[in-house]
């Protein structure tokens, strides 16, 4: 196969996919004060969490996070590809987790997934995860993202869709598809967590009803909680070359 490594900006030949020499490493979510600030006070680290307080945000389907770039095939009015995410990350309904400054280059090539422990006040909702490359000047460029609708959390295991129990903690695996990017020395690795990216993905009205039944007047605001402690070690699993 032939792949393009962003950051290094080179084409490279490989002979299998995923690459055999890949090492899958968990980068765990940690909090440091409020996680929903422009600078991103939440932290990513290979150190597993111990006892930590969860993070919270409110998802209002009438005020969804707007799609800014990414791999989509929407109308030309919506820019695709790499776009600075700082405007999105400044919202109160987006949690931001950032690694320390990298002391050496780190190549991420292959499938990316997020293991997210979360609760919701709603019987059905969405969780969105996005991998971001943070440059030394603070520019935050999106690389790849994914979404899970909670009622479909176990469909890949052969189970039928089912609503969740409000307030109960569930482990969600969010598929961020694949990427190839060299996080250069001096950059930082970032994970954004939220519940919408509209209009790329349709808003979840949080009602638990069959889709298409709800009017906007029926939409419900959801209180979301992201857990990251010893019993609930939320992480992003990165394919390191």
Short mmCIF file of C-alpha atoms in Angstrom, two decimals:
data_model
loop_
_atom_site.label_atom_id
_atom_site.label_comp_id
_atom_site.label_asym_id
_atom_site.label_seq_id
_atom_site.Cartn_x
_atom_site.Cartn_y
_atom_site.Cartn_z
CA UNK A 1 0.00 0.00 0.00
CA UNK A 2 1.03 3.63 -0.39
CA UNK A 3 0.18 6.06 2.39
CA UNK A 4 0.76 9.76 2.99
CA UNK A 5 2.18 10.78 6.37
CA UNK A 6 0.87 14.22 7.26
CA UNK A 7 3.18 16.43 9.31
CA UNK A 8 6.19 14.80 7.69
CA UNK A 9 4.48 15.34 4.31
CA UNK A 10 5.89 12.25 2.60
CA UNK A 11 4.51 9.26 0.70
CA UNK A 12 5.58 5.87 2.06
CA UNK A 13 5.19 2.28 0.89
CA UNK A 14 4.02 -0.38 3.35
CA UNK A 15 3.13 -4.04 2.82
CA UNK A 16 0.17 -4.57 5.14
CA UNK A 17 -2.55 -2.64 6.96
CA UNK A 18 -2.45 -1.96 9.81
CA UNK A 19 1.33 -1.77 9.81
CA UNK A 20 2.83 -4.78 11.64
CA UNK A 21 5.26 -2.73 13.74
CA UNK A 22 2.41 -0.67 15.22
CA UNK A 23 2.31 -0.32 19.00
CA UNK A 24 -1.15 0.56 20.32
CA UNK A 25 -0.81 2.91 23.29
CA UNK A 26 -3.55 4.24 25.55
CA UNK A 27 -3.42 7.97 26.25
CA UNK A 28 -5.63 8.44 29.30
CA UNK A 29 -7.91 11.36 30.09
CA UNK A 30 -7.11 13.42 33.20
CA UNK A 31 -8.55 16.61 34.60
CA UNK A 32 -6.73 19.66 35.85
CA UNK A 33 -9.35 22.14 36.92
CA UNK A 34 -11.95 22.91 34.27
CA UNK A 35 -11.47 20.95 31.05
CA UNK A 36 -13.56 23.23 28.87
CA UNK A 37 -11.29 26.21 28.29
CA UNK A 38 -9.64 27.49 25.14
CA UNK A 39 -6.20 26.32 26.29
CA UNK A 40 -7.55 22.89 27.19
CA UNK A 41 -6.84 22.25 30.86
CA UNK A 42 -7.79 18.61 30.60
CA UNK A 43 -4.75 16.39 30.14
CA UNK A 44 -3.76 13.35 28.07
CA UNK A 45 -1.11 11.05 29.49
CA UNK A 46 0.09 7.45 29.21
CA UNK A 47 -0.19 7.36 33.02
CA UNK A 48 -3.43 5.57 34.02
CA UNK A 49 -5.79 7.59 36.22
CA UNK A 50 -6.20 7.07 39.95
CA UNK A 51 -8.99 8.81 41.88
CA UNK A 52 -10.24 11.75 39.81
CA UNK A 53 -13.41 13.76 39.63
CA UNK A 54 -15.41 13.44 36.40
CA UNK A 55 -15.97 16.22 33.86
CA UNK A 56 -19.39 17.53 32.89
CA UNK A 57 -20.98 19.37 30.00
CA UNK A 58 -24.48 20.15 28.78
CA UNK A 59 -25.60 19.08 25.31
CA UNK A 60 -28.46 21.13 23.88
CA UNK A 61 -29.62 19.82 20.48
CA UNK A 62 -31.00 23.28 19.71
CA UNK A 63 -27.44 24.68 20.01
CA UNK A 64 -25.20 21.97 18.54
CA UNK A 65 -21.47 22.20 17.92
CA UNK A 66 -20.95 23.20 14.29
CA UNK A 67 -18.92 21.09 11.86
CA UNK A 68 -15.54 22.70 11.15
CA UNK A 69 -13.58 20.77 8.53
CA UNK A 70 -12.98 17.03 8.46
CA UNK A 71 -13.64 14.20 6.02
CA UNK A 72 -17.12 14.90 4.75
CA UNK A 73 -18.98 15.33 1.48
CA UNK A 74 -21.29 18.19 2.38
CA UNK A 75 -22.15 21.26 0.33
CA UNK A 76 -19.30 23.62 -0.62
CA UNK A 77 -20.61 26.06 2.01
CA UNK A 78 -19.03 23.75 4.61
CA UNK A 79 -15.23 23.68 4.48
CA UNK A 80 -13.68 20.22 4.63
CA UNK A 81 -10.16 19.10 5.45
CA UNK A 82 -7.89 20.68 8.08
CA UNK A 83 -9.41 23.60 10.01
CA UNK A 84 -8.31 25.29 13.24
CA UNK A 85 -10.60 23.92 15.98
CA UNK A 86 -10.00 26.58 18.63
CA UNK A 87 -13.33 28.29 18.00
CA UNK A 88 -15.12 25.01 18.70
CA UNK A 89 -12.88 24.17 21.65
CA UNK A 90 -13.79 27.43 23.36
CA UNK A 91 -17.42 26.26 23.75
CA UNK A 92 -18.64 25.11 27.16
CA UNK A 93 -20.04 21.92 25.63
CA UNK A 94 -16.66 20.72 24.33
CA UNK A 95 -14.17 19.02 26.67
CA UNK A 96 -10.52 19.32 25.69
CA UNK A 97 -7.71 16.98 26.79
CA UNK A 98 -4.14 17.80 25.72
CA UNK A 99 -0.79 16.06 26.17
CA UNK A 100 2.33 17.78 27.41
CA UNK A 101 4.65 19.25 24.78
CA UNK A 102 6.27 16.40 22.85
CA UNK A 103 10.01 16.05 23.39
CA UNK A 104 10.42 14.02 20.19
CA UNK A 105 8.48 13.26 17.01
CA UNK A 106 5.58 10.80 17.42
CA UNK A 107 4.07 9.08 14.38
CA UNK A 108 0.44 7.97 14.58
CA UNK A 109 -0.47 5.75 11.62
CA UNK A 110 -3.42 3.36 11.59
CA UNK A 111 -6.88 2.90 13.13
CA UNK A 112 -7.74 5.18 16.06
CA UNK A 113 -10.40 4.53 18.69
CA UNK A 114 -11.61 6.10 21.91
CA UNK A 115 -12.68 4.09 24.96
CA UNK A 116 -15.02 6.47 26.73
CA UNK A 117 -16.71 5.93 30.09
CA UNK A 118 -19.72 8.23 30.30
CA UNK A 119 -23.14 8.79 31.78
CA UNK A 120 -26.05 10.84 30.48
CA UNK A 121 -29.29 12.16 31.91
CA UNK A 122 -31.00 11.15 28.65
CA UNK A 123 -32.17 7.69 27.50
CA UNK A 124 -30.34 8.15 24.21
CA UNK A 125 -27.66 10.61 23.14
CA UNK A 126 -24.46 10.95 21.09
CA UNK A 127 -20.77 11.21 21.94
CA UNK A 128 -18.26 12.66 19.46
CA UNK A 129 -14.48 12.32 19.70
CA UNK A 130 -11.86 14.16 17.63
CA UNK A 131 -8.07 13.76 17.39
CA UNK A 132 -6.23 17.07 17.02
CA UNK A 133 -2.63 18.14 16.33
CA UNK A 134 -1.75 21.24 18.39
CA UNK A 135 1.02 23.39 16.95
CA UNK A 136 3.47 25.43 19.08
CA UNK A 137 1.50 28.63 18.37
CA UNK A 138 -1.72 27.01 19.62
CA UNK A 139 -3.26 26.24 16.23
CA UNK A 140 -5.36 23.08 16.66
CA UNK A 141 -5.75 21.08 13.44
CA UNK A 142 -8.31 18.26 13.23
CA UNK A 143 -7.05 14.89 12.00
CA UNK A 144 -9.88 12.39 12.36
CA UNK A 145 -13.10 12.00 14.32
CA UNK A 146 -15.98 9.68 15.04
CA UNK A 147 -19.37 9.43 16.72
CA UNK A 148 -21.43 6.86 18.61
CA UNK A 149 -25.18 6.95 19.18
CA UNK A 150 -25.62 5.33 22.56
CA UNK A 151 -28.54 3.07 21.62
CA UNK A 152 -26.23 1.39 19.08
CA UNK A 153 -23.37 0.86 21.55
CA UNK A 154 -23.39 -2.95 21.27
CA UNK A 155 -24.65 -3.51 17.73
CA UNK A 156 -21.21 -4.76 16.61
CA UNK A 157 -21.50 -7.46 19.28
CA UNK A 158 -24.71 -8.68 17.68
CA UNK A 159 -27.08 -7.02 20.14
CA UNK A 160 -30.18 -5.09 19.16
CA UNK A 161 -30.26 -1.30 19.68
CA UNK A 162 -31.38 -0.43 23.20
CA UNK A 163 -31.80 2.73 25.22
CA UNK A 164 -29.47 3.50 28.09
CA UNK A 165 -30.36 3.94 31.75
CA UNK A 166 -29.97 7.62 32.66
CA UNK A 167 -27.17 8.14 35.18
CA UNK A 168 -25.62 4.71 34.59
CA UNK A 169 -21.98 4.50 33.46
CA UNK A 170 -21.35 2.76 30.14
CA UNK A 171 -18.16 2.11 28.20
CA UNK A 172 -18.42 3.38 24.62
CA UNK A 173 -15.94 2.51 21.88
CA UNK A 174 -15.84 5.30 19.33
CA UNK A 175 -14.29 4.45 15.95
CA UNK A 176 -12.27 7.41 14.65
CA UNK A 177 -11.37 5.53 11.47
CA UNK A 178 -7.72 5.83 10.44
CA UNK A 179 -5.09 8.52 9.96
CA UNK A 180 -1.36 8.98 9.41
CA UNK A 181 0.25 11.98 11.03
CA UNK A 182 3.65 12.88 12.45
CA UNK A 183 3.16 14.88 15.64
CA UNK A 184 6.36 16.88 15.55
CA UNK A 185 8.60 17.71 18.48
CA UNK A 186 7.15 20.77 20.19
CA UNK A 187 3.57 19.87 19.21
CA UNK A 188 0.91 18.39 21.49
CA UNK A 189 -1.67 15.62 21.04
CA UNK A 190 -5.27 16.59 21.81
CA UNK A 191 -8.62 14.86 22.16
CA UNK A 192 -11.90 16.78 21.98
CA UNK A 193 -15.07 15.24 23.45
CA UNK A 194 -18.55 16.61 22.79
CA UNK A 195 -22.01 15.38 21.70
CA UNK A 196 -22.56 16.89 18.26
CA UNK A 197 -20.99 17.95 14.99
CA UNK A 198 -23.81 19.47 12.98
CA UNK A 199 -24.73 19.27 10.14
CA UNK A 200 -22.24 16.52 9.36
CA UNK A 201 -24.11 14.29 11.79
CA UNK A 202 -27.77 14.72 12.58
CA UNK A 203 -28.56 16.01 16.06
CA UNK A 204 -29.71 13.52 18.62
CA UNK A 205 -32.88 14.93 20.24
CA UNK A 206 -32.08 12.97 23.45
CA UNK A 207 -35.68 11.72 23.75
CA UNK A 208 -35.14 8.04 23.04
CA UNK A 209 -37.99 8.09 20.52
CA UNK A 210 -37.75 6.59 17.06
CA UNK A 211 -35.87 8.97 14.79
CA UNK A 212 -38.05 11.34 12.80
CA UNK A 213 -40.84 11.41 15.38
CA UNK A 214 -39.67 14.50 17.31
CA UNK A 215 -40.30 18.14 16.56
CA UNK A 216 -37.74 20.65 17.81
CA UNK A 217 -40.16 21.50 20.61
CA UNK A 218 -39.71 17.91 21.86
CA UNK A 219 -35.91 18.10 22.08
CA UNK A 220 -34.39 17.45 25.52
CA UNK A 221 -31.23 18.95 27.00
CA UNK A 222 -28.81 16.24 28.22
CA UNK A 223 -26.37 16.50 31.11
CA UNK A 224 -23.26 14.54 30.13
CA UNK A 225 -20.59 13.20 32.48
CA UNK A 226 -17.19 11.90 31.33
CA UNK A 227 -15.53 9.54 33.80
CA UNK A 228 -11.78 9.01 34.04
CA UNK A 229 -10.73 7.27 37.22
CA UNK A 230 -9.23 3.95 38.27
CA UNK A 231 -12.49 2.07 37.66
CA UNK A 232 -13.37 4.04 34.51
CA UNK A 233 -10.08 4.67 32.62
CA UNK A 234 -11.24 6.61 29.56
CA UNK A 235 -8.57 6.82 26.86
CA UNK A 236 -7.73 7.30 23.21
CA UNK A 237 -5.85 4.37 21.72
CA UNK A 238 -3.20 5.61 19.29
CA UNK A 239 -1.33 3.43 16.75
CA UNK A 240 2.26 4.48 17.31
CA UNK A 241 4.91 3.64 14.71
#
